[in-house]
Amino acid sequence: MPEPVTLEGKHVRLEPLGAAHTDGLLRAATESRDTYAFTKVPDDHDTMARYIEEALQEQATGAALPFAVRDVQRDTLVGSTRFLDLDYWTATPAWPAGRSVPRSGAVPTVAEIGSTWLGASAQRTPCNTEAKLLLLTHAFDVWGVLRVTLKTDARNARSRAAIERIGGRFEGIRRAHTLAVDGTVRDSAYFSILREEWHGVRSALEARLT
């Protein structure tokens, strides 16, 4: 399964998520919560600690690889993101159908980028764009994945527009997909980037950053 890795750019450093990030992430999460209506972002110390612990439990199964996002210029934690729903295809498909169990040293065949949130001071800055560029570069150029999925609450117009800006191609709506943050039944909007689209997506992201 994938080993924890640090990904660093000019604006952000993605650090392997750990308990030591609890206080810094809580400060970022409580700057202002006006944009978190559709996003799970802990708002107290115990909830943040549990959030990190659950992410690390998923990492231990090979299903996820979570990160803390640090603003390099300010040397401040500004949010979190992760690879999730990692799947490892084999020559013989798993049966019953479902995510295959990674063998030692395996790398994912497909991945999702999600559970992303940024503190208010890091929103509308290069942080999100560069974080996505770092994650996509690792997924396509290091792991060699075939597809990266991105999804969001179908009502979240802000998030949908952001995904489209980084090159995600809209696939459709999965109805009654899961419980939303507000406790209602959530429809999810799905987007993806394929390996053959990656070169163009990377060029566009690099152009946005310059």
Short mmCIF file of N, CA and C in Angstrom, two decimals, residues 38-194:
data_model
loop_
_atom_site.label_atom_id
_atom_site.label_comp_id
_atom_site.label_asym_id
_atom_site.label_seq_id
_atom_site.Cartn_x
_atom_site.Cartn_y
_atom_site.Cartn_z
N PHE A 38 -21.45 22.56 3.28
CA PHE A 38 -21.53 21.23 2.67
C PHE A 38 -20.27 20.39 2.93
N THR A 39 -19.42 20.84 3.84
CA THR A 39 -18.12 20.21 4.05
C THR A 39 -17.93 19.82 5.51
N LYS A 40 -17.45 18.60 5.75
CA LYS A 40 -17.18 18.16 7.11
C LYS A 40 -15.86 18.74 7.58
N VAL A 41 -15.93 19.71 8.49
CA VAL A 41 -14.74 20.35 9.04
C VAL A 41 -14.92 20.43 10.56
N PRO A 42 -14.12 19.70 11.33
CA PRO A 42 -14.27 19.70 12.80
C PRO A 42 -14.14 21.11 13.38
N ASP A 43 -14.87 21.34 14.49
CA ASP A 43 -14.86 22.68 15.07
C ASP A 43 -14.45 22.69 16.54
N ASP A 44 -13.97 21.56 17.08
CA ASP A 44 -13.43 21.56 18.44
C ASP A 44 -12.31 20.53 18.51
N HIS A 45 -11.56 20.56 19.59
CA HIS A 45 -10.34 19.76 19.69
C HIS A 45 -10.64 18.26 19.62
N ASP A 46 -11.63 17.80 20.36
CA ASP A 46 -11.93 16.37 20.38
C ASP A 46 -12.38 15.87 19.02
N THR A 47 -13.21 16.67 18.35
CA THR A 47 -13.70 16.27 17.03
C THR A 47 -12.57 16.25 16.01
N MET A 48 -11.66 17.23 16.11
CA MET A 48 -10.52 17.25 15.18
C MET A 48 -9.61 16.06 15.43
N ALA A 49 -9.37 15.73 16.69
CA ALA A 49 -8.52 14.58 17.01
C ALA A 49 -9.14 13.29 16.48
N ARG A 50 -10.45 13.16 16.61
CA ARG A 50 -11.13 11.97 16.10
C ARG A 50 -11.11 11.94 14.58
N TYR A 51 -11.26 13.09 13.96
CA TYR A 51 -11.21 13.21 12.50
C TYR A 51 -9.86 12.70 11.97
N ILE A 52 -8.79 13.10 12.64
CA ILE A 52 -7.45 12.66 12.23
C ILE A 52 -7.28 11.17 12.48
N GLU A 53 -7.74 10.70 13.62
CA GLU A 53 -7.60 9.28 13.96
C GLU A 53 -8.34 8.40 12.94
N GLU A 54 -9.53 8.81 12.55
CA GLU A 54 -10.29 8.03 11.57
C GLU A 54 -9.60 8.03 10.22
N ALA A 55 -9.00 9.16 9.84
CA ALA A 55 -8.26 9.22 8.58
C ALA A 55 -7.08 8.27 8.59
N LEU A 56 -6.40 8.20 9.73
CA LEU A 56 -5.24 7.31 9.84
C LEU A 56 -5.66 5.84 9.85
N GLN A 57 -6.83 5.56 10.37
CA GLN A 57 -7.35 4.19 10.32
C GLN A 57 -7.62 3.77 8.87
N GLU A 58 -8.15 4.68 8.07
CA GLU A 58 -8.36 4.39 6.65
C GLU A 58 -7.03 4.22 5.94
N GLN A 59 -6.05 5.03 6.32
CA GLN A 59 -4.72 4.90 5.72
C GLN A 59 -4.14 3.52 6.00
N ALA A 60 -4.36 3.01 7.19
CA ALA A 60 -3.80 1.71 7.57
C ALA A 60 -4.35 0.57 6.74
N THR A 61 -5.54 0.75 6.15
CA THR A 61 -6.13 -0.30 5.30
C THR A 61 -5.67 -0.19 3.85
N GLY A 62 -4.98 0.92 3.50
CA GLY A 62 -4.60 1.13 2.11
C GLY A 62 -5.66 1.86 1.30
N ALA A 63 -6.73 2.31 1.97
CA ALA A 63 -7.84 2.95 1.25
C ALA A 63 -7.66 4.45 1.10
N ALA A 64 -6.77 5.05 1.89
CA ALA A 64 -6.63 6.51 1.87
C ALA A 64 -5.20 6.91 2.20
N LEU A 65 -4.87 8.15 1.85
CA LEU A 65 -3.57 8.74 2.18
C LEU A 65 -3.83 10.21 2.50
N PRO A 66 -3.97 10.55 3.80
CA PRO A 66 -4.38 11.91 4.17
C PRO A 66 -3.19 12.84 4.41
N PHE A 67 -3.44 14.13 4.20
CA PHE A 67 -2.41 15.16 4.32
C PHE A 67 -2.94 16.35 5.13
N ALA A 68 -2.02 17.02 5.80
CA ALA A 68 -2.25 18.37 6.30
C ALA A 68 -1.64 19.34 5.29
N VAL A 69 -2.32 20.44 5.04
CA VAL A 69 -1.87 21.43 4.07
C VAL A 69 -1.22 22.59 4.82
N ARG A 70 0.04 22.86 4.52
CA ARG A 70 0.76 23.95 5.17
C ARG A 70 1.08 25.04 4.15
N ASP A 71 0.73 26.27 4.48
CA ASP A 71 1.11 27.44 3.69
C ASP A 71 2.61 27.67 3.92
N VAL A 72 3.40 27.49 2.87
CA VAL A 72 4.86 27.59 3.01
C VAL A 72 5.29 29.00 3.35
N GLN A 73 4.65 29.99 2.75
CA GLN A 73 5.08 31.38 2.97
C GLN A 73 4.86 31.80 4.42
N ARG A 74 3.76 31.35 5.01
CA ARG A 74 3.44 31.73 6.39
C ARG A 74 3.86 30.68 7.41
N ASP A 75 4.27 29.51 6.91
CA ASP A 75 4.60 28.37 7.77
C ASP A 75 3.44 28.10 8.74
N THR A 76 2.25 28.00 8.17
CA THR A 76 1.04 27.83 8.96
C THR A 76 0.17 26.75 8.35
N LEU A 77 -0.41 25.90 9.18
CA LEU A 77 -1.35 24.91 8.69
C LEU A 77 -2.64 25.61 8.27
N VAL A 78 -3.12 25.26 7.08
CA VAL A 78 -4.30 25.96 6.55
C VAL A 78 -5.43 25.01 6.16
N GLY A 79 -5.24 23.70 6.28
CA GLY A 79 -6.33 22.81 5.92
C GLY A 79 -5.87 21.37 5.77
N SER A 80 -6.71 20.59 5.13
CA SER A 80 -6.44 19.16 4.97
C SER A 80 -7.02 18.67 3.64
N THR A 81 -6.43 17.61 3.12
CA THR A 81 -6.91 16.96 1.91
C THR A 81 -6.42 15.52 1.94
N ARG A 82 -6.89 14.70 1.01
CA ARG A 82 -6.40 13.31 1.01
C ARG A 82 -6.70 12.62 -0.31
N PHE A 83 -5.93 11.58 -0.58
CA PHE A 83 -6.33 10.56 -1.53
C PHE A 83 -7.26 9.62 -0.79
N LEU A 84 -8.35 9.22 -1.43
CA LEU A 84 -9.25 8.26 -0.80
C LEU A 84 -9.82 7.33 -1.85
N ASP A 85 -10.55 6.32 -1.38
CA ASP A 85 -11.14 5.32 -2.27
C ASP A 85 -10.11 4.76 -3.24
N LEU A 86 -8.90 4.53 -2.72
CA LEU A 86 -7.84 3.96 -3.55
C LEU A 86 -8.21 2.52 -3.91
N ASP A 87 -8.06 2.18 -5.19
CA ASP A 87 -8.39 0.83 -5.63
C ASP A 87 -7.19 0.25 -6.39
N TYR A 88 -7.01 -1.05 -6.22
CA TYR A 88 -5.84 -1.74 -6.74
C TYR A 88 -6.32 -2.87 -7.64
N TRP A 89 -6.32 -2.63 -8.94
CA TRP A 89 -6.84 -3.64 -9.86
C TRP A 89 -5.84 -4.78 -10.02
N THR A 90 -6.38 -5.95 -10.20
CA THR A 90 -5.56 -7.12 -10.47
C THR A 90 -6.06 -7.80 -11.74
N ALA A 91 -5.28 -8.75 -12.24
CA ALA A 91 -5.68 -9.45 -13.46
C ALA A 91 -6.98 -10.21 -13.25
N THR A 92 -7.21 -10.68 -12.01
CA THR A 92 -8.45 -11.37 -11.68
C THR A 92 -9.30 -10.44 -10.83
N PRO A 93 -10.43 -9.96 -11.36
CA PRO A 93 -11.26 -9.01 -10.60
C PRO A 93 -11.72 -9.61 -9.27
N ALA A 94 -11.83 -8.73 -8.26
CA ALA A 94 -12.29 -9.18 -6.95
C ALA A 94 -13.73 -9.66 -7.03
N TRP A 95 -14.03 -10.68 -6.25
CA TRP A 95 -15.40 -11.17 -6.17
C TRP A 95 -15.69 -11.57 -4.73
N PRO A 96 -16.77 -11.06 -4.13
CA PRO A 96 -17.74 -10.13 -4.70
C PRO A 96 -17.08 -8.80 -5.09
N ALA A 97 -17.75 -8.09 -5.97
CA ALA A 97 -17.18 -6.83 -6.47
C ALA A 97 -16.96 -5.86 -5.31
N GLY A 98 -15.91 -5.11 -5.39
CA GLY A 98 -15.57 -4.14 -4.36
C GLY A 98 -14.10 -3.79 -4.43
N ARG A 99 -13.68 -2.91 -3.54
CA ARG A 99 -12.29 -2.48 -3.55
C ARG A 99 -11.38 -3.66 -3.20
N SER A 100 -10.36 -3.87 -4.00
CA SER A 100 -9.44 -4.97 -3.76
C SER A 100 -8.52 -4.62 -2.60
N VAL A 101 -7.97 -5.65 -1.96
CA VAL A 101 -7.05 -5.47 -0.85
C VAL A 101 -5.64 -5.28 -1.40
N PRO A 102 -4.95 -4.19 -1.02
CA PRO A 102 -3.62 -3.96 -1.59
C PRO A 102 -2.60 -4.95 -1.06
N ARG A 103 -1.75 -5.42 -1.92
CA ARG A 103 -0.62 -6.24 -1.48
C ARG A 103 0.52 -5.32 -1.07
N SER A 104 1.49 -5.87 -0.39
CA SER A 104 2.63 -5.08 0.05
C SER A 104 3.34 -4.45 -1.14
N GLY A 105 3.58 -3.14 -1.08
CA GLY A 105 4.29 -2.46 -2.15
C GLY A 105 3.42 -2.06 -3.33
N ALA A 106 2.12 -2.36 -3.26
CA ALA A 106 1.24 -2.04 -4.39
C ALA A 106 0.99 -0.54 -4.48
N VAL A 107 0.73 -0.08 -5.69
CA VAL A 107 0.31 1.31 -5.89
C VAL A 107 -1.09 1.28 -6.50
N PRO A 108 -1.88 2.33 -6.27
CA PRO A 108 -3.26 2.32 -6.74
C PRO A 108 -3.36 2.34 -8.26
N THR A 109 -4.45 1.78 -8.76
CA THR A 109 -4.77 1.84 -10.18
C THR A 109 -5.65 3.05 -10.46
N VAL A 110 -6.54 3.37 -9.54
CA VAL A 110 -7.40 4.55 -9.61
C VAL A 110 -7.45 5.19 -8.23
N ALA A 111 -7.75 6.48 -8.20
CA ALA A 111 -7.75 7.20 -6.92
C ALA A 111 -8.79 8.30 -6.95
N GLU A 112 -9.12 8.79 -5.77
CA GLU A 112 -9.98 9.95 -5.63
C GLU A 112 -9.24 10.99 -4.80
N ILE A 113 -9.44 12.25 -5.10
CA ILE A 113 -8.96 13.35 -4.27
C ILE A 113 -10.17 13.98 -3.62
N GLY A 114 -10.15 14.07 -2.29
CA GLY A 114 -11.33 14.62 -1.62
C GLY A 114 -11.06 14.93 -0.17
N SER A 115 -12.17 15.10 0.59
CA SER A 115 -12.11 15.52 1.99
C SER A 115 -11.21 16.75 2.12
N THR A 116 -11.35 17.66 1.17
CA THR A 116 -10.50 18.85 1.12
C THR A 116 -11.21 20.04 1.75
N TRP A 117 -10.52 20.71 2.64
CA TRP A 117 -11.01 21.98 3.19
C TRP A 117 -9.82 22.88 3.49
N LEU A 118 -10.06 24.18 3.40
CA LEU A 118 -9.05 25.18 3.70
C LEU A 118 -9.63 26.22 4.64
N GLY A 119 -8.79 26.74 5.52
CA GLY A 119 -9.21 27.83 6.37
C GLY A 119 -9.53 29.07 5.54
N ALA A 120 -10.30 29.96 6.14
CA ALA A 120 -10.78 31.14 5.40
C ALA A 120 -9.65 31.95 4.79
N SER A 121 -8.53 32.10 5.51
CA SER A 121 -7.44 32.94 5.02
C SER A 121 -6.71 32.32 3.83
N ALA A 122 -6.88 31.01 3.61
CA ALA A 122 -6.20 30.33 2.50
C ALA A 122 -7.10 30.15 1.28
N GLN A 123 -8.38 30.46 1.44
CA GLN A 123 -9.30 30.35 0.31
C GLN A 123 -9.07 31.49 -0.67
N ARG A 124 -9.28 31.19 -1.95
CA ARG A 124 -9.06 32.16 -3.03
C ARG A 124 -7.60 32.62 -3.07
N THR A 125 -6.71 31.70 -2.76
CA THR A 125 -5.26 31.90 -2.88
C THR A 125 -4.74 30.76 -3.75
N PRO A 126 -3.44 30.74 -4.07
CA PRO A 126 -2.91 29.62 -4.87
C PRO A 126 -2.88 28.28 -4.14
N CYS A 127 -3.23 28.26 -2.85
CA CYS A 127 -3.07 27.04 -2.05
C CYS A 127 -3.83 25.85 -2.63
N ASN A 128 -5.10 26.04 -2.96
CA ASN A 128 -5.88 24.91 -3.45
C ASN A 128 -5.39 24.45 -4.82
N THR A 129 -5.10 25.39 -5.70
CA THR A 129 -4.64 25.04 -7.04
C THR A 129 -3.34 24.25 -6.98
N GLU A 130 -2.38 24.73 -6.17
CA GLU A 130 -1.11 24.01 -6.11
C GLU A 130 -1.25 22.68 -5.38
N ALA A 131 -2.10 22.61 -4.37
CA ALA A 131 -2.31 21.33 -3.69
C ALA A 131 -2.86 20.30 -4.66
N LYS A 132 -3.81 20.70 -5.50
CA LYS A 132 -4.36 19.77 -6.48
C LYS A 132 -3.30 19.37 -7.50
N LEU A 133 -2.47 20.33 -7.91
CA LEU A 133 -1.41 20.01 -8.86
C LEU A 133 -0.44 19.00 -8.27
N LEU A 134 -0.07 19.17 -7.02
CA LEU A 134 0.85 18.23 -6.36
C LEU A 134 0.23 16.84 -6.27
N LEU A 135 -1.04 16.77 -5.88
CA LEU A 135 -1.71 15.48 -5.73
C LEU A 135 -1.88 14.79 -7.08
N LEU A 136 -2.31 15.54 -8.08
CA LEU A 136 -2.51 14.95 -9.41
C LEU A 136 -1.18 14.49 -10.00
N THR A 137 -0.13 15.27 -9.80
CA THR A 137 1.18 14.87 -10.31
C THR A 137 1.63 13.56 -9.67
N HIS A 138 1.41 13.43 -8.37
CA HIS A 138 1.79 12.19 -7.68
C HIS A 138 0.96 11.02 -8.19
N ALA A 139 -0.33 11.26 -8.35
CA ALA A 139 -1.22 10.17 -8.79
C ALA A 139 -0.88 9.69 -10.20
N PHE A 140 -0.71 10.62 -11.12
CA PHE A 140 -0.50 10.22 -12.53
C PHE A 140 0.96 9.91 -12.84
N ASP A 141 1.89 10.67 -12.29
CA ASP A 141 3.29 10.51 -12.69
C ASP A 141 4.07 9.55 -11.80
N VAL A 142 3.66 9.39 -10.56
CA VAL A 142 4.36 8.47 -9.66
C VAL A 142 3.61 7.13 -9.59
N TRP A 143 2.33 7.16 -9.29
CA TRP A 143 1.56 5.92 -9.24
C TRP A 143 1.16 5.41 -10.62
N GLY A 144 0.97 6.33 -11.58
CA GLY A 144 0.52 5.92 -12.90
C GLY A 144 -0.94 5.51 -12.95
N VAL A 145 -1.78 6.20 -12.19
CA VAL A 145 -3.20 5.82 -12.14
C VAL A 145 -3.87 6.08 -13.49
N LEU A 146 -4.99 5.40 -13.69
CA LEU A 146 -5.77 5.57 -14.90
C LEU A 146 -6.78 6.71 -14.78
N ARG A 147 -7.24 6.96 -13.54
CA ARG A 147 -8.29 7.95 -13.34
C ARG A 147 -8.18 8.54 -11.95
N VAL A 148 -8.46 9.84 -11.85
CA VAL A 148 -8.65 10.48 -10.55
C VAL A 148 -10.08 11.00 -10.50
N THR A 149 -10.78 10.61 -9.46
CA THR A 149 -12.16 11.04 -9.26
C THR A 149 -12.20 12.21 -8.29
N LEU A 150 -13.14 13.13 -8.51
CA LEU A 150 -13.44 14.19 -7.57
C LEU A 150 -14.95 14.28 -7.46
N LYS A 151 -15.47 14.47 -6.26
CA LYS A 151 -16.92 14.57 -6.11
C LYS A 151 -17.26 15.57 -5.03
N THR A 152 -18.51 16.04 -5.04
CA THR A 152 -18.96 17.02 -4.06
C THR A 152 -20.47 16.95 -3.96
N ASP A 153 -20.99 17.52 -2.89
CA ASP A 153 -22.44 17.65 -2.75
C ASP A 153 -22.97 18.38 -3.99
N ALA A 154 -24.00 17.82 -4.61
CA ALA A 154 -24.52 18.40 -5.85
C ALA A 154 -25.00 19.84 -5.66
N ARG A 155 -25.35 20.23 -4.43
CA ARG A 155 -25.81 21.60 -4.16
C ARG A 155 -24.66 22.59 -4.04
N ASN A 156 -23.44 22.08 -3.93
CA ASN A 156 -22.29 22.94 -3.65
C ASN A 156 -21.74 23.55 -4.94
N ALA A 157 -22.36 24.62 -5.39
CA ALA A 157 -21.97 25.25 -6.65
C ALA A 157 -20.53 25.75 -6.61
N ARG A 158 -20.11 26.25 -5.46
CA ARG A 158 -18.74 26.76 -5.31
C ARG A 158 -17.73 25.65 -5.54
N SER A 159 -17.96 24.49 -4.92
CA SER A 159 -17.03 23.37 -5.07
C SER A 159 -17.07 22.80 -6.48
N ARG A 160 -18.25 22.71 -7.07
CA ARG A 160 -18.35 22.19 -8.44
C ARG A 160 -17.59 23.08 -9.41
N ALA A 161 -17.72 24.39 -9.24
CA ALA A 161 -17.00 25.31 -10.13
C ALA A 161 -15.49 25.17 -9.94
N ALA A 162 -15.05 24.97 -8.69
CA ALA A 162 -13.62 24.83 -8.41
C ALA A 162 -13.07 23.57 -9.06
N ILE A 163 -13.82 22.48 -9.01
CA ILE A 163 -13.38 21.23 -9.63
C ILE A 163 -13.27 21.39 -11.15
N GLU A 164 -14.23 22.06 -11.73
CA GLU A 164 -14.18 22.28 -13.18
C GLU A 164 -13.01 23.17 -13.55
N ARG A 165 -12.66 24.13 -12.70
CA ARG A 165 -11.54 25.03 -12.99
C ARG A 165 -10.22 24.28 -13.02
N ILE A 166 -10.09 23.25 -12.21
CA ILE A 166 -8.81 22.50 -12.21
C ILE A 166 -8.79 21.41 -13.28
N GLY A 167 -9.88 21.27 -14.04
CA GLY A 167 -9.86 20.32 -15.15
C GLY A 167 -10.73 19.10 -14.99
N GLY A 168 -11.49 19.01 -13.90
CA GLY A 168 -12.38 17.87 -13.71
C GLY A 168 -13.51 17.89 -14.73
N ARG A 169 -13.78 16.74 -15.32
CA ARG A 169 -14.85 16.62 -16.31
C ARG A 169 -16.09 16.04 -15.65
N PHE A 170 -17.21 16.73 -15.76
CA PHE A 170 -18.45 16.31 -15.11
C PHE A 170 -18.94 14.98 -15.69
N GLU A 171 -19.26 14.05 -14.79
CA GLU A 171 -19.74 12.73 -15.22
C GLU A 171 -21.24 12.57 -14.99
N GLY A 172 -21.75 13.16 -13.91
CA GLY A 172 -23.17 13.01 -13.62
C GLY A 172 -23.44 13.09 -12.13
N ILE A 173 -24.68 12.86 -11.76
CA ILE A 173 -25.14 12.95 -10.38
C ILE A 173 -25.48 11.55 -9.87
N ARG A 174 -24.88 11.19 -8.76
CA ARG A 174 -25.27 9.95 -8.07
C ARG A 174 -26.32 10.33 -7.03
N ARG A 175 -27.54 9.90 -7.28
CA ARG A 175 -28.65 10.33 -6.44
C ARG A 175 -28.70 9.53 -5.14
N ALA A 176 -29.16 10.22 -4.09
CA ALA A 176 -29.28 9.60 -2.76
C ALA A 176 -28.02 8.81 -2.43
N HIS A 177 -26.89 9.47 -2.56
CA HIS A 177 -25.59 8.81 -2.43
C HIS A 177 -25.21 8.54 -0.98
N THR A 178 -25.41 9.55 -0.11
CA THR A 178 -24.95 9.42 1.27
C THR A 178 -25.63 10.48 2.10
N LEU A 179 -25.37 10.49 3.41
CA LEU A 179 -25.88 11.55 4.26
C LEU A 179 -25.00 12.79 4.10
N ALA A 180 -25.63 13.94 3.97
CA ALA A 180 -24.90 15.19 3.85
C ALA A 180 -24.50 15.68 5.23
N VAL A 181 -23.63 16.69 5.26
CA VAL A 181 -23.18 17.28 6.52
C VAL A 181 -24.35 17.81 7.33
N ASP A 182 -25.38 18.31 6.64
CA ASP A 182 -26.54 18.88 7.35
C ASP A 182 -27.57 17.83 7.73
N GLY A 183 -27.26 16.55 7.51
CA GLY A 183 -28.16 15.48 7.91
C GLY A 183 -29.19 15.08 6.88
N THR A 184 -29.25 15.79 5.75
CA THR A 184 -30.17 15.43 4.68
C THR A 184 -29.55 14.35 3.80
N VAL A 185 -30.36 13.78 2.92
CA VAL A 185 -29.85 12.80 1.96
C VAL A 185 -29.17 13.55 0.83
N ARG A 186 -27.92 13.20 0.57
CA ARG A 186 -27.10 13.95 -0.38
C ARG A 186 -27.05 13.29 -1.74
N ASP A 187 -27.26 14.10 -2.79
CA ASP A 187 -26.89 13.73 -4.15
C ASP A 187 -25.46 14.22 -4.37
N SER A 188 -24.63 13.41 -5.02
CA SER A 188 -23.23 13.78 -5.24
C SER A 188 -22.96 14.02 -6.72
N ALA A 189 -22.28 15.12 -7.01
CA ALA A 189 -21.83 15.42 -8.37
C ALA A 189 -20.45 14.82 -8.57
N TYR A 190 -20.29 13.99 -9.59
CA TYR A 190 -19.04 13.29 -9.85
C TYR A 190 -18.29 13.92 -11.03
N PHE A 191 -16.98 14.02 -10.87
CA PHE A 191 -16.08 14.53 -11.90
C PHE A 191 -14.89 13.58 -11.98
N SER A 192 -14.16 13.63 -13.09
CA SER A 192 -12.96 12.80 -13.20
C SER A 192 -11.95 13.43 -14.14
N ILE A 193 -10.71 13.00 -13.99
CA ILE A 193 -9.62 13.32 -14.91
C ILE A 193 -8.97 11.99 -15.28
N LEU A 194 -8.83 11.73 -16.58
CA LEU A 194 -8.23 10.49 -17.04
C LEU A 194 -6.76 10.71 -17.39
#
